[in-house]
Every structure is written in structure tokens, then in C-alpha cells.
mmCIF file of C-alpha atoms in Angstrom:
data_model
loop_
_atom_site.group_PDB
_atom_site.id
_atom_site.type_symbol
_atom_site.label_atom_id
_atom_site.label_comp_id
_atom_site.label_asym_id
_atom_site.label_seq_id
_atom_site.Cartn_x
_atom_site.Cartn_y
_atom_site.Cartn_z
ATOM 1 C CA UNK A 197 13.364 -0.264 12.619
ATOM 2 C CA UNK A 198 12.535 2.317 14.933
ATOM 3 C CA UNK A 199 9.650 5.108 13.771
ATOM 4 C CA UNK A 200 11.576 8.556 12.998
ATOM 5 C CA UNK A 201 11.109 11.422 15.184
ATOM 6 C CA UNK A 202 8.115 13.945 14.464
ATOM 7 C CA UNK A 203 7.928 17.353 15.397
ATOM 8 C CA UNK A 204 8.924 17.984 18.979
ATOM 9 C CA UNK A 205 11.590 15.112 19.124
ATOM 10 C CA UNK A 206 14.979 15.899 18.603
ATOM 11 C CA UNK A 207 17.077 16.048 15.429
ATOM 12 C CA UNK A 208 19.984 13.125 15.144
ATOM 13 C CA UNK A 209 23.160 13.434 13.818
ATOM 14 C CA UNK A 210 22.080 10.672 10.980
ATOM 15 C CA UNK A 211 19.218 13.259 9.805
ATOM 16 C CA UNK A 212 21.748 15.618 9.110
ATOM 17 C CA UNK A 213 23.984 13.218 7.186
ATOM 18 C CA UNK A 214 21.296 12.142 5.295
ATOM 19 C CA UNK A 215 20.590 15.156 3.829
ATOM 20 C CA UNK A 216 23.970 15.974 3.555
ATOM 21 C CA UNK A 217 24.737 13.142 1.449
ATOM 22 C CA UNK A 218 21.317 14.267 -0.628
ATOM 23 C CA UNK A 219 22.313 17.779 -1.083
ATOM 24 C CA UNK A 220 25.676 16.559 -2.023
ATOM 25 C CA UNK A 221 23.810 13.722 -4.895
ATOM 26 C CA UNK A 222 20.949 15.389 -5.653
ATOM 27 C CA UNK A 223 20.136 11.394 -5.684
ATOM 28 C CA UNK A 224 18.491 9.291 -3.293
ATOM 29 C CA UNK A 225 19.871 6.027 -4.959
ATOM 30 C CA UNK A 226 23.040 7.368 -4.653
ATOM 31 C CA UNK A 227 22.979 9.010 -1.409
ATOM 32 C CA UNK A 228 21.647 5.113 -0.146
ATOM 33 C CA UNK A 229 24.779 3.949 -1.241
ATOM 34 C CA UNK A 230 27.279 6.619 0.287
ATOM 35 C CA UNK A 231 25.474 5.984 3.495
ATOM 36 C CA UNK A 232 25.221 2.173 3.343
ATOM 37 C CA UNK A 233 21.672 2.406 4.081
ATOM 38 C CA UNK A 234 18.521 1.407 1.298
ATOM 39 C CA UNK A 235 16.751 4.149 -0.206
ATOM 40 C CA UNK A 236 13.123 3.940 1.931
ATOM 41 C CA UNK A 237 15.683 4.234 5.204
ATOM 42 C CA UNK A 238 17.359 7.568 3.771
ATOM 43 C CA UNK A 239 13.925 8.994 2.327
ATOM 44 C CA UNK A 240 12.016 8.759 5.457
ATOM 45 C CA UNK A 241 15.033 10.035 6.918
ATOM 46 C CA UNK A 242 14.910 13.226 4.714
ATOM 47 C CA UNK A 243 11.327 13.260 5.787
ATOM 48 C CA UNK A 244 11.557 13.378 9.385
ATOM 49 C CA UNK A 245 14.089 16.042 9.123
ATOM 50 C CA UNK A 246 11.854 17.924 7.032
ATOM 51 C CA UNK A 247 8.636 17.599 9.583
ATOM 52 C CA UNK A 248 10.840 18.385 12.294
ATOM 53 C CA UNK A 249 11.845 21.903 11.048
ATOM 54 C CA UNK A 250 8.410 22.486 9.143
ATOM 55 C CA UNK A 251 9.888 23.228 5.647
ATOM 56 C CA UNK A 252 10.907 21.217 2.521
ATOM 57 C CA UNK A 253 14.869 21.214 2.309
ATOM 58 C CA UNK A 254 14.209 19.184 -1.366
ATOM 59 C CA UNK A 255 12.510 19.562 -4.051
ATOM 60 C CA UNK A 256 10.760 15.877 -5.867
ATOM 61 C CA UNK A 257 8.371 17.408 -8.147
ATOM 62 C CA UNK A 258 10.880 16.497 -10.875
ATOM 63 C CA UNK A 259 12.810 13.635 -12.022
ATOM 64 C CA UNK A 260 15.913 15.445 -10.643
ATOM 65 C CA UNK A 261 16.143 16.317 -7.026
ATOM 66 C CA UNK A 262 17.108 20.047 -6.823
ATOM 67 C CA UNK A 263 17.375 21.375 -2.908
ATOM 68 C CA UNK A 264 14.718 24.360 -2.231
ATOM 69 C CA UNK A 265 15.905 28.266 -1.125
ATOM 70 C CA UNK A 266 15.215 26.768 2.478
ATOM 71 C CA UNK A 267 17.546 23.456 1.561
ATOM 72 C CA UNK A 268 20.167 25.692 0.331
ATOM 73 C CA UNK A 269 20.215 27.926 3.223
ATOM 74 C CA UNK A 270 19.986 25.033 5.682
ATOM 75 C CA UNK A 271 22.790 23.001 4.599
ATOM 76 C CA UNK A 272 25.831 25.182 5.316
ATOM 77 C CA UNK A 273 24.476 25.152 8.632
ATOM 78 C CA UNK A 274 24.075 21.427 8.696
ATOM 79 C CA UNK A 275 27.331 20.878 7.813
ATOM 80 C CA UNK A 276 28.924 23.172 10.289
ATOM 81 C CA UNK A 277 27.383 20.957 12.988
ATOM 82 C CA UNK A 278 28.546 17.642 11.559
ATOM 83 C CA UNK A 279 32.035 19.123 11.204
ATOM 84 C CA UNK A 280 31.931 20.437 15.092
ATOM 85 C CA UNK A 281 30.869 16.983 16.234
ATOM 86 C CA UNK A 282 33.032 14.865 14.183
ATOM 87 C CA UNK A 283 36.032 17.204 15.197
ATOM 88 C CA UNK A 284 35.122 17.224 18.488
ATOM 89 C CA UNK A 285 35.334 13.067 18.602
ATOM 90 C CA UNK A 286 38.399 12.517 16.614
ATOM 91 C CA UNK A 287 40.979 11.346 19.648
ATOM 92 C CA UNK A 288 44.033 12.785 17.371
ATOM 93 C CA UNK A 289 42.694 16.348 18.098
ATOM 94 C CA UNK A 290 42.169 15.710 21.741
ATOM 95 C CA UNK A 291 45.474 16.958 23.502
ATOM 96 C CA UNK A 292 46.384 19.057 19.825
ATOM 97 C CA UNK A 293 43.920 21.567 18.460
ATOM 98 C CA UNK A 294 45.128 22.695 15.162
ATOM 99 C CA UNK A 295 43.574 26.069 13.859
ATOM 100 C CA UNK A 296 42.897 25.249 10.610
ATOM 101 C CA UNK A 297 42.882 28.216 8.094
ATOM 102 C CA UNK A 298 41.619 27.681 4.899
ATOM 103 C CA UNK A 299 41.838 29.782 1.314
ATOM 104 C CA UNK A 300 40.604 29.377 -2.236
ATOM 105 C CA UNK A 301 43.864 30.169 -4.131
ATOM 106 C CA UNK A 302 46.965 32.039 -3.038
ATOM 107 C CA UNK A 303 46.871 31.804 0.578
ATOM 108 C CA UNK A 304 47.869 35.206 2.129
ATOM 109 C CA UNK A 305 49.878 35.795 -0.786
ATOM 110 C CA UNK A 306 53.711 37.500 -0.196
ATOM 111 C CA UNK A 307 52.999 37.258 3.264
ATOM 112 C CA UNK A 308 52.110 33.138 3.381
ATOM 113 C CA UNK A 309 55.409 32.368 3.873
ATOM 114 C CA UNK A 310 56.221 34.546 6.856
ATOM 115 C CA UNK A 311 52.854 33.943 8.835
ATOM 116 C CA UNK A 312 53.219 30.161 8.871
ATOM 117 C CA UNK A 313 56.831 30.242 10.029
ATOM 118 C CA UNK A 314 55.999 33.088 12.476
ATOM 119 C CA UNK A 315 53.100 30.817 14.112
ATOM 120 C CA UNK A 316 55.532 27.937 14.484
ATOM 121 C CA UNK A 317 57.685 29.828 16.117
ATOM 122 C CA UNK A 318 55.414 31.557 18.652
ATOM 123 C CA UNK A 319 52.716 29.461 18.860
ATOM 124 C CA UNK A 320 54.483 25.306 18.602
ATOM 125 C CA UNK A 321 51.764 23.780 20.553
ATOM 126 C CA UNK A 322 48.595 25.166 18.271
ATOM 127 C CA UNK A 323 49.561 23.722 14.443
ATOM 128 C CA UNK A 324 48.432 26.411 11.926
ATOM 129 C CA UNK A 325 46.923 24.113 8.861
ATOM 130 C CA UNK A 326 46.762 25.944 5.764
ATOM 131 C CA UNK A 327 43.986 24.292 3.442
ATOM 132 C CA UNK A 328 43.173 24.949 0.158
ATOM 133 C CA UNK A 329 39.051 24.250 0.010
ATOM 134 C CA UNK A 330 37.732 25.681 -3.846
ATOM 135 C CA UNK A 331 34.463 27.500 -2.821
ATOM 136 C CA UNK A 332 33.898 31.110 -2.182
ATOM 137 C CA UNK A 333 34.706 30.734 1.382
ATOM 138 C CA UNK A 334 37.180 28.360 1.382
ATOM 139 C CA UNK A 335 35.228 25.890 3.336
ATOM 140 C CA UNK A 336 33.886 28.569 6.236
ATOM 141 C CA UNK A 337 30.107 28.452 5.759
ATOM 142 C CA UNK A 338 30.299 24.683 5.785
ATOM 143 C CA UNK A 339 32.486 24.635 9.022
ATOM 144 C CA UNK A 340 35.749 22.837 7.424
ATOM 145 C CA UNK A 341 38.007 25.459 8.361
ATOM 146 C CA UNK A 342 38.256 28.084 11.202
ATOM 147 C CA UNK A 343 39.285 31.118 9.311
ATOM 148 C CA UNK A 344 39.778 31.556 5.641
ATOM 149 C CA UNK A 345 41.830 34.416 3.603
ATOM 150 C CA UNK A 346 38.996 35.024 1.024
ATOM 151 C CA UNK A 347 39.429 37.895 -1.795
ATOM 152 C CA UNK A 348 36.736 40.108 -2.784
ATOM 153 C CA UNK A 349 33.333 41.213 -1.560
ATOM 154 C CA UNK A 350 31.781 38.154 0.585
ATOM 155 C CA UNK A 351 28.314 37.810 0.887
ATOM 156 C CA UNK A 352 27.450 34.876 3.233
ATOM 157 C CA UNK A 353 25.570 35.452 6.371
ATOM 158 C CA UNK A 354 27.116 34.623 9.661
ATOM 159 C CA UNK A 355 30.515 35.789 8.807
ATOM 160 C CA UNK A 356 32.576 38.434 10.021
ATOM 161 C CA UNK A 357 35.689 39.546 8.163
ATOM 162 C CA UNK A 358 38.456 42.550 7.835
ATOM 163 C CA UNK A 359 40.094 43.713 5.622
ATOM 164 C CA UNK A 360 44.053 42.900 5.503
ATOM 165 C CA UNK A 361 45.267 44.569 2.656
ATOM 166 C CA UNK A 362 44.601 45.404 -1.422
ATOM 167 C CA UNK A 363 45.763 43.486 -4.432
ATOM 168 C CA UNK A 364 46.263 45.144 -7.952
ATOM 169 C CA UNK A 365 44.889 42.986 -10.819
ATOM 170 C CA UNK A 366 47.121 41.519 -13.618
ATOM 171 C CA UNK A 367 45.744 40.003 -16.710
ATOM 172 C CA UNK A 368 47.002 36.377 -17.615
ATOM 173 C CA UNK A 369 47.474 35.730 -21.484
ATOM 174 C CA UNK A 370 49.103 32.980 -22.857
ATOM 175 C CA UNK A 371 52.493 33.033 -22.874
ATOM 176 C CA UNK A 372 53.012 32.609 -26.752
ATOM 177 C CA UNK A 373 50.290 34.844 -28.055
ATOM 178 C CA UNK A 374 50.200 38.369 -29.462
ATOM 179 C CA UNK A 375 48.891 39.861 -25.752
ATOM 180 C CA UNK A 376 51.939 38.547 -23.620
ATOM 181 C CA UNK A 377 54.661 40.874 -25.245
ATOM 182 C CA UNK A 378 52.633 43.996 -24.189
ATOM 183 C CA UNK A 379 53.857 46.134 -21.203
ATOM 184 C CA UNK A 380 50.541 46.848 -20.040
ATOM 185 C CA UNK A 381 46.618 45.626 -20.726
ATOM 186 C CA UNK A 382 43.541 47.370 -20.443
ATOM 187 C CA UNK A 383 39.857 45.368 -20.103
ATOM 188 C CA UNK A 384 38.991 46.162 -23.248
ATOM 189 C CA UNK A 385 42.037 44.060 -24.916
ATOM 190 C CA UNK A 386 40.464 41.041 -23.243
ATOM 191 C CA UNK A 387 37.155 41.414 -24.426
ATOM 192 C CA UNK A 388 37.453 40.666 -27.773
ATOM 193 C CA UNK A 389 37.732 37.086 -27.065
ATOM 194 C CA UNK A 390 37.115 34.290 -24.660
ATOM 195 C CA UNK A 391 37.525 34.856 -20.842
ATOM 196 C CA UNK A 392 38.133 32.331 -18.257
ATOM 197 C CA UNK A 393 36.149 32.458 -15.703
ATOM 198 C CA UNK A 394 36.436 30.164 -11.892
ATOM 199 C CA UNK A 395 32.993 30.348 -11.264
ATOM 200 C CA UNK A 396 33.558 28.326 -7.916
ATOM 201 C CA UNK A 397 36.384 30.351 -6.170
ATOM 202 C CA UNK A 398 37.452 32.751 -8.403
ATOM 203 C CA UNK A 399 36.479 36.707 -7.893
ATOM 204 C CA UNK A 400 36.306 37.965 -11.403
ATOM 205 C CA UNK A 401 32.642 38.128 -13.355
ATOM 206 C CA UNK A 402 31.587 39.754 -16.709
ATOM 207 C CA UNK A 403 30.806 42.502 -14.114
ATOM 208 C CA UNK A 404 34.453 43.629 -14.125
ATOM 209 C CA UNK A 405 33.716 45.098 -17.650
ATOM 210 C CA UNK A 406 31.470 47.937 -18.765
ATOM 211 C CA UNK A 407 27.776 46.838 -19.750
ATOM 212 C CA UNK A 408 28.789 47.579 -23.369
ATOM 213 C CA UNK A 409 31.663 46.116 -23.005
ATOM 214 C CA UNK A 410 31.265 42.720 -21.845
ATOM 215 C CA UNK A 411 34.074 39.865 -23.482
ATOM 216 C CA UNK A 412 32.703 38.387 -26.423
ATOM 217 C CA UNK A 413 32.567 34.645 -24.946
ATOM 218 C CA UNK A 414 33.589 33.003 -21.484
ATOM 219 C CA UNK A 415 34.802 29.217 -20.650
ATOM 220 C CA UNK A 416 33.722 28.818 -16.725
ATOM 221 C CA UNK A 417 35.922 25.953 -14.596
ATOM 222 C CA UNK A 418 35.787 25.428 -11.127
ATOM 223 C CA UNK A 419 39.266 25.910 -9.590
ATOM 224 C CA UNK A 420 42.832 27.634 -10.112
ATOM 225 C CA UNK A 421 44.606 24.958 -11.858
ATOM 226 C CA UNK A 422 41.728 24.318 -14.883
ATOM 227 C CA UNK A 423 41.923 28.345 -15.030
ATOM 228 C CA UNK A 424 46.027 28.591 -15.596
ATOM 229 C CA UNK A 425 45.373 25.310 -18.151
ATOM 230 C CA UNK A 426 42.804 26.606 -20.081
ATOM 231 C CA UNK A 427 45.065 30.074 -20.275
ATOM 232 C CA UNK A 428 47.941 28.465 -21.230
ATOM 233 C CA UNK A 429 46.214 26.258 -23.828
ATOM 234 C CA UNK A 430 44.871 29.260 -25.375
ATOM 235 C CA UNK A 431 41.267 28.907 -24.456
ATOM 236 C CA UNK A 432 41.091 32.459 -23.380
ATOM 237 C CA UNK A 433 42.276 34.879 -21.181
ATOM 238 C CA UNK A 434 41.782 35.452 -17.460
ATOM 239 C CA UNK A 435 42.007 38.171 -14.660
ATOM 240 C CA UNK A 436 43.328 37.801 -11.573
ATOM 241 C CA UNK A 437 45.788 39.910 -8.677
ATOM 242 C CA UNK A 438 49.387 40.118 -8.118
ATOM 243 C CA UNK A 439 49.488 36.836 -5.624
ATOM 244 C CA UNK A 440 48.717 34.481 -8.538
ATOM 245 C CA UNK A 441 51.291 35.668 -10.607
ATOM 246 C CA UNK A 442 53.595 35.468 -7.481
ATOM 247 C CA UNK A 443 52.551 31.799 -6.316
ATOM 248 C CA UNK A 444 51.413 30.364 -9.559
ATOM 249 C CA UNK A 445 53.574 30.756 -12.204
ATOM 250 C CA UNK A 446 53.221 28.820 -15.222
ATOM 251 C CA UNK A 447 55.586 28.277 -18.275
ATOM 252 C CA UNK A 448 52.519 28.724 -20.783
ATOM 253 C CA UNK A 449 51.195 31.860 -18.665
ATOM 254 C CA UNK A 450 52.205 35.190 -18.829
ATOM 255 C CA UNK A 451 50.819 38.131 -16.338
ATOM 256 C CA UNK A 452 50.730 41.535 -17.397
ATOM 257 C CA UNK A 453 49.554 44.269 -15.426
ATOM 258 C CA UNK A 454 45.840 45.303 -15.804
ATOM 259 C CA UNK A 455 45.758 49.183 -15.786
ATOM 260 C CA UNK A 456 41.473 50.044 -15.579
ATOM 261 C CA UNK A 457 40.522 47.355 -13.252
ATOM 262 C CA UNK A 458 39.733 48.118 -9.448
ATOM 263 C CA UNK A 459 42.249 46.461 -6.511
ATOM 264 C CA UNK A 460 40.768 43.634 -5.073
ATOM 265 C CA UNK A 461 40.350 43.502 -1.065
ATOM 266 C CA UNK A 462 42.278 40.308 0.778
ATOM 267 C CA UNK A 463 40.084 39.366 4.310
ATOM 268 C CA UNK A 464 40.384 37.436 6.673
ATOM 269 C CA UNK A 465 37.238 36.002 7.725
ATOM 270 C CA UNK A 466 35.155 33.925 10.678
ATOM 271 C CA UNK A 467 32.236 32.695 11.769
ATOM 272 C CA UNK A 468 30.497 35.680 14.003
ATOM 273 C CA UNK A 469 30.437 32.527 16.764
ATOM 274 C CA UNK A 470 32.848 31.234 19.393
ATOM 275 C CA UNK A 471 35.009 29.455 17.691
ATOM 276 C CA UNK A 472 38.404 28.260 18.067
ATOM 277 C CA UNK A 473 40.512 29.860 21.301
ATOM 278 C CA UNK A 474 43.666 30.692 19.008
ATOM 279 C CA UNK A 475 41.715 32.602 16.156
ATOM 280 C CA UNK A 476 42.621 36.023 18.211
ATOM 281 C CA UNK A 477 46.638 35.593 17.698
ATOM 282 C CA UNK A 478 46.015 34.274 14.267
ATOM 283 C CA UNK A 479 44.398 37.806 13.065
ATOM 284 C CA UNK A 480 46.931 39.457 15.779
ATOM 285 C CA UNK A 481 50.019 38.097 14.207
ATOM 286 C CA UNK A 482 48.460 38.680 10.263
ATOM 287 C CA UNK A 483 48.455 42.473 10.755
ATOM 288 C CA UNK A 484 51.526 42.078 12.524
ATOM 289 C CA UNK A 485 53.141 40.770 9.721
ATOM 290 C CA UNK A 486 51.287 42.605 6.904
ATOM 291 C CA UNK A 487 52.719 46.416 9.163
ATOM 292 C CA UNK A 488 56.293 44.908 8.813
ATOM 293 C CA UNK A 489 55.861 45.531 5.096
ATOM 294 C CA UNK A 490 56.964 48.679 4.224
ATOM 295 C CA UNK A 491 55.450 48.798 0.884
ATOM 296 C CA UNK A 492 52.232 48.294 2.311
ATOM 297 C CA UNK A 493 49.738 50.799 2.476
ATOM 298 C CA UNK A 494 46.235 50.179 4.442
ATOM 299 C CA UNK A 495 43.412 49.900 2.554
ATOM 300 C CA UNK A 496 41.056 52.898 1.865
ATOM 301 C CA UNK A 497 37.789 53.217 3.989
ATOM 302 C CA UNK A 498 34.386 54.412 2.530
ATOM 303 C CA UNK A 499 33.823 58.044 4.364
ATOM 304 C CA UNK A 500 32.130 57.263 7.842
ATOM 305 C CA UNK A 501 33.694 53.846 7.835
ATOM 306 C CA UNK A 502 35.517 53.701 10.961
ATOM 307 C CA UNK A 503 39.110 52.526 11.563
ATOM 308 C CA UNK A 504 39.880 49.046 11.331
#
């Protein structure tokens, strides 16, 4: 086996797998096995990666690995570049280069429908893949995707986004309890017991509520469908917008309009990088389609924000 590179030499692609399969782990034994290599093999591997860029991406000083502040920041960008590469090799994307637009839960909501079927119309050579990634940016930072629709405030470096258009905020009870036969909900009716809360994708926190107000308990899960069970098994209640109610309905979950809780801002968003040559009619055709509405209203700008 050949000596790994030291300072100076270039970076492989198998460094970054390496530690993407560690970050991913937190394991070496593990991580060995995923990669079909032995343990030493993957830890001097980490090792070289680490002398090469002059920090520690993980943290050994305990029994479990843990990845440091510079091993956090460093693997979104890692994984970008493994995701360029291998797309750039796979011969089934050669002649075909779909743009591949990713989103958390409810897509672009009302208007989902009518931007997929408007791409294949206008655009039958570029296929328009709608994914559904759970993490808060659908898969973006990590280089899955191309664009993602993401909902509320983003804050992940490298990313540019706009602003499409506002979503009010329903509450979702379950269906057979004393909440769902009200017309209307305020915070405060939720907070006097549990709250569901997608920790992973989801854009609601105890923030939402007044400091002396917070819900008396929450139940976290990590994606859309363990939030609607754990709703409609009577775990809790959850909050959520308009486009979950309007793609996700659920015969143990009832929506209710929230009346004291702030809109919450739909984006589209992409990496402030060239990126793929069809991104340009994909945010074209979205405000396009979002004008034809004539319900829809743009949404406010802070003073001295110019127009969008």
C-alpha cells in the first residue's frame, strides 16, 4: 500500500469518501465496512486528509467520534464535490441533463402541479426531477439537488435564494379531539400541551411562541410523515402553512387556521456558483407561474430592501 499524501500533494476522491462515510457513522468500524476497506486503511485515510488541510475534521478524544466545528463545516462542501464528480461520470446523464429540484415537504405547493407540466411542455429535452431530500435545504448544501423550494429563513452559507411568495400558517390537531371542531386557533391553544416538532426539515421552533408562553412539552421527529402520525395519534399538535394542508391531507388530521402566527416565506434557492445551464428558466418560469395567480400578492420587503 502506497504512503498517503502529506501536505502539498493533492486531495483524492477516496479522502473525501472516507470521511464522508465517517461523518455519516461517526464510526470507523463501520465506516471500514461501508467502504470495503479495514479500519487502519480508512483511519490513515482520515489522517492524510486532515494533514493536508491543517485542521482536525474529527474529534477521538472520546469513545464516540463526534466531527469538530471545522468537520461540520467541511463536509457539505465535501459532499458537493463527490456529487459533481459522480454526476459528471454517470453515462445515463451524458446526452440528458436533468435539473434536479429538490424540497423538504410540499414542493411549490398550489403551484407544483402547474410548474412541472409547464417545464415538460417548454423545456422536453431538460427533465425537471422533483426530489423530496428531509434536511433544511433539501439536499443543496450537500450538492444532491440543483435548486430546492425551502420555507423559512435559511441560514447556510453559499446560498443564494428569493423569495417566491408567503404562506399563512394553519394549526394541525387531531382530527377527533376537542381542538379540530374550532373555526379558528390561536398559539396559545397549542401550548397547553405537547407540540410536534420536525426538527430536521420542518420550520416551526418553540420560538414561534412568546418567551412566557412556550408549549408545555414537545415530541421532535425528523420528517413530514412521523409529524402527520404522531398528530393524528394524538401525540400532540403541530404548526405548519396552507401547502400541507393542501398536499397532505390525512383522515386523522385536521387543519385549522392559525390566527397570531407570522406567514412563512417560500424560496427558491441555489448555490451562489455556476451551476446547472437550465436553473435560469427554472426561476423564470416559477414567477411566471406564481404572476398567473390572481390571488397572489408579492411578498412584503423590509424598507430599503430593493425590488425583487
Amino acid at each position: 500500500m502506497s504512503e498517503e499524501p502529506t501536505t502539498g500533494r493533492p486531495v483524492e476522491l477516496r479522502h473525501l469518501r472516507a470521511f464522508l462515510a465517517v461523518a455519516d457513522e461517526l464510526n470507523i468500524t463501520r465506516a471500514a465496512a461501508r467502504l470495503r476497506l479495514t479500519q487502519p486503511a480508512v483511519s490513515r485515510t482520515l489522517a492524510a486528509l486532515e494533514r493536508h488541510l491543517g485542521v482536525r475534521l474529527v474529534d477521538r478524544s472520546t469513545h464516540h467520534l463526534a466531527l469538530t466545528p471545522d468537520g461540520v463545516a467541511f463536509r457539505d462542501k465535501a459532499a458537493a464535490a463527490v456529487a459533481a464528480f459522480d454526476e459528471a461520470l454517470d453515462p445515463g446523464r451524458l446526452r440528458t441533463w436533468p435539473l434536479r429540484l429538490g424540497h423538504a415537504w410540499s414542493a411549490f405547493g398550489p403551484y407544483t402541479t402547474p410548474l412541472l407540466r409547464t417545464w415538460q411542455e417548454r423545456f422536453p429535452g431538460t427533465p425537471l426531477e422533483l426530489l423530496r431530500i428531509d434536511d433544511r435545504t433539501a439536499g443543496l448544501t450537500r450538492g444532491e439537488v440543483d435548486a430546492a423550494l425551502l420555507r423559512g429563513p435559511v441560514d447556510a452559507p453559499g446560498l443564494v435564494a428569493e423569495v417566491l411568495f408567503t404562506e399563512v400558517r394553519v394549526a394541525a390537531v387531531t382530527a377527533d379531539g376537542p381542538l379540530a371542531a374550532r373555526t379558528s386557533l390561536e398559539l396559545a391553544d397549542l401550548a397547553g400541551g405537547p407540540v410536534v416538532l420536525n426538527t430536521v426539515s420542518g420550520t416551526t421552533t418553540v420560538d414561534l411562541w412568546p418567551p412566557h408562553a412556550r408549549p408545555a412539552a414537545t415530541l421532535t421527529v425528523g420528517n413530514t410523515d412521523d409529524w402527520l402520525t404522531a398528530i393524528a395519534a394524538g401525540r400532540g399538535s403541530g404548526v405548519s402553512t396552507t401547502s400541507t394542508a393542501d398536499l397532505h391531507p390525512h383522515a386523522g388530521v385536521a387543519y385549522v387556521p392559525l390566527v397570531d402566527a407570522p406567514a412563512v416565506p417560500v424560496l427558491l434557492a441555489r448555490r451562489d456558483a455556476p451551476g446547472h445551464p437550465a436553473l435560469h428558466h427554472l426561476i423564470s418560469l416559477a414567477r411566471e407561474i406564481i404572476a398567473r395567480d390572481p390571488a397572489h400578492r408579492p411578498p412584503e420587503r423590509a424598507p430599503g430592501e430593493p425590488p425583487r
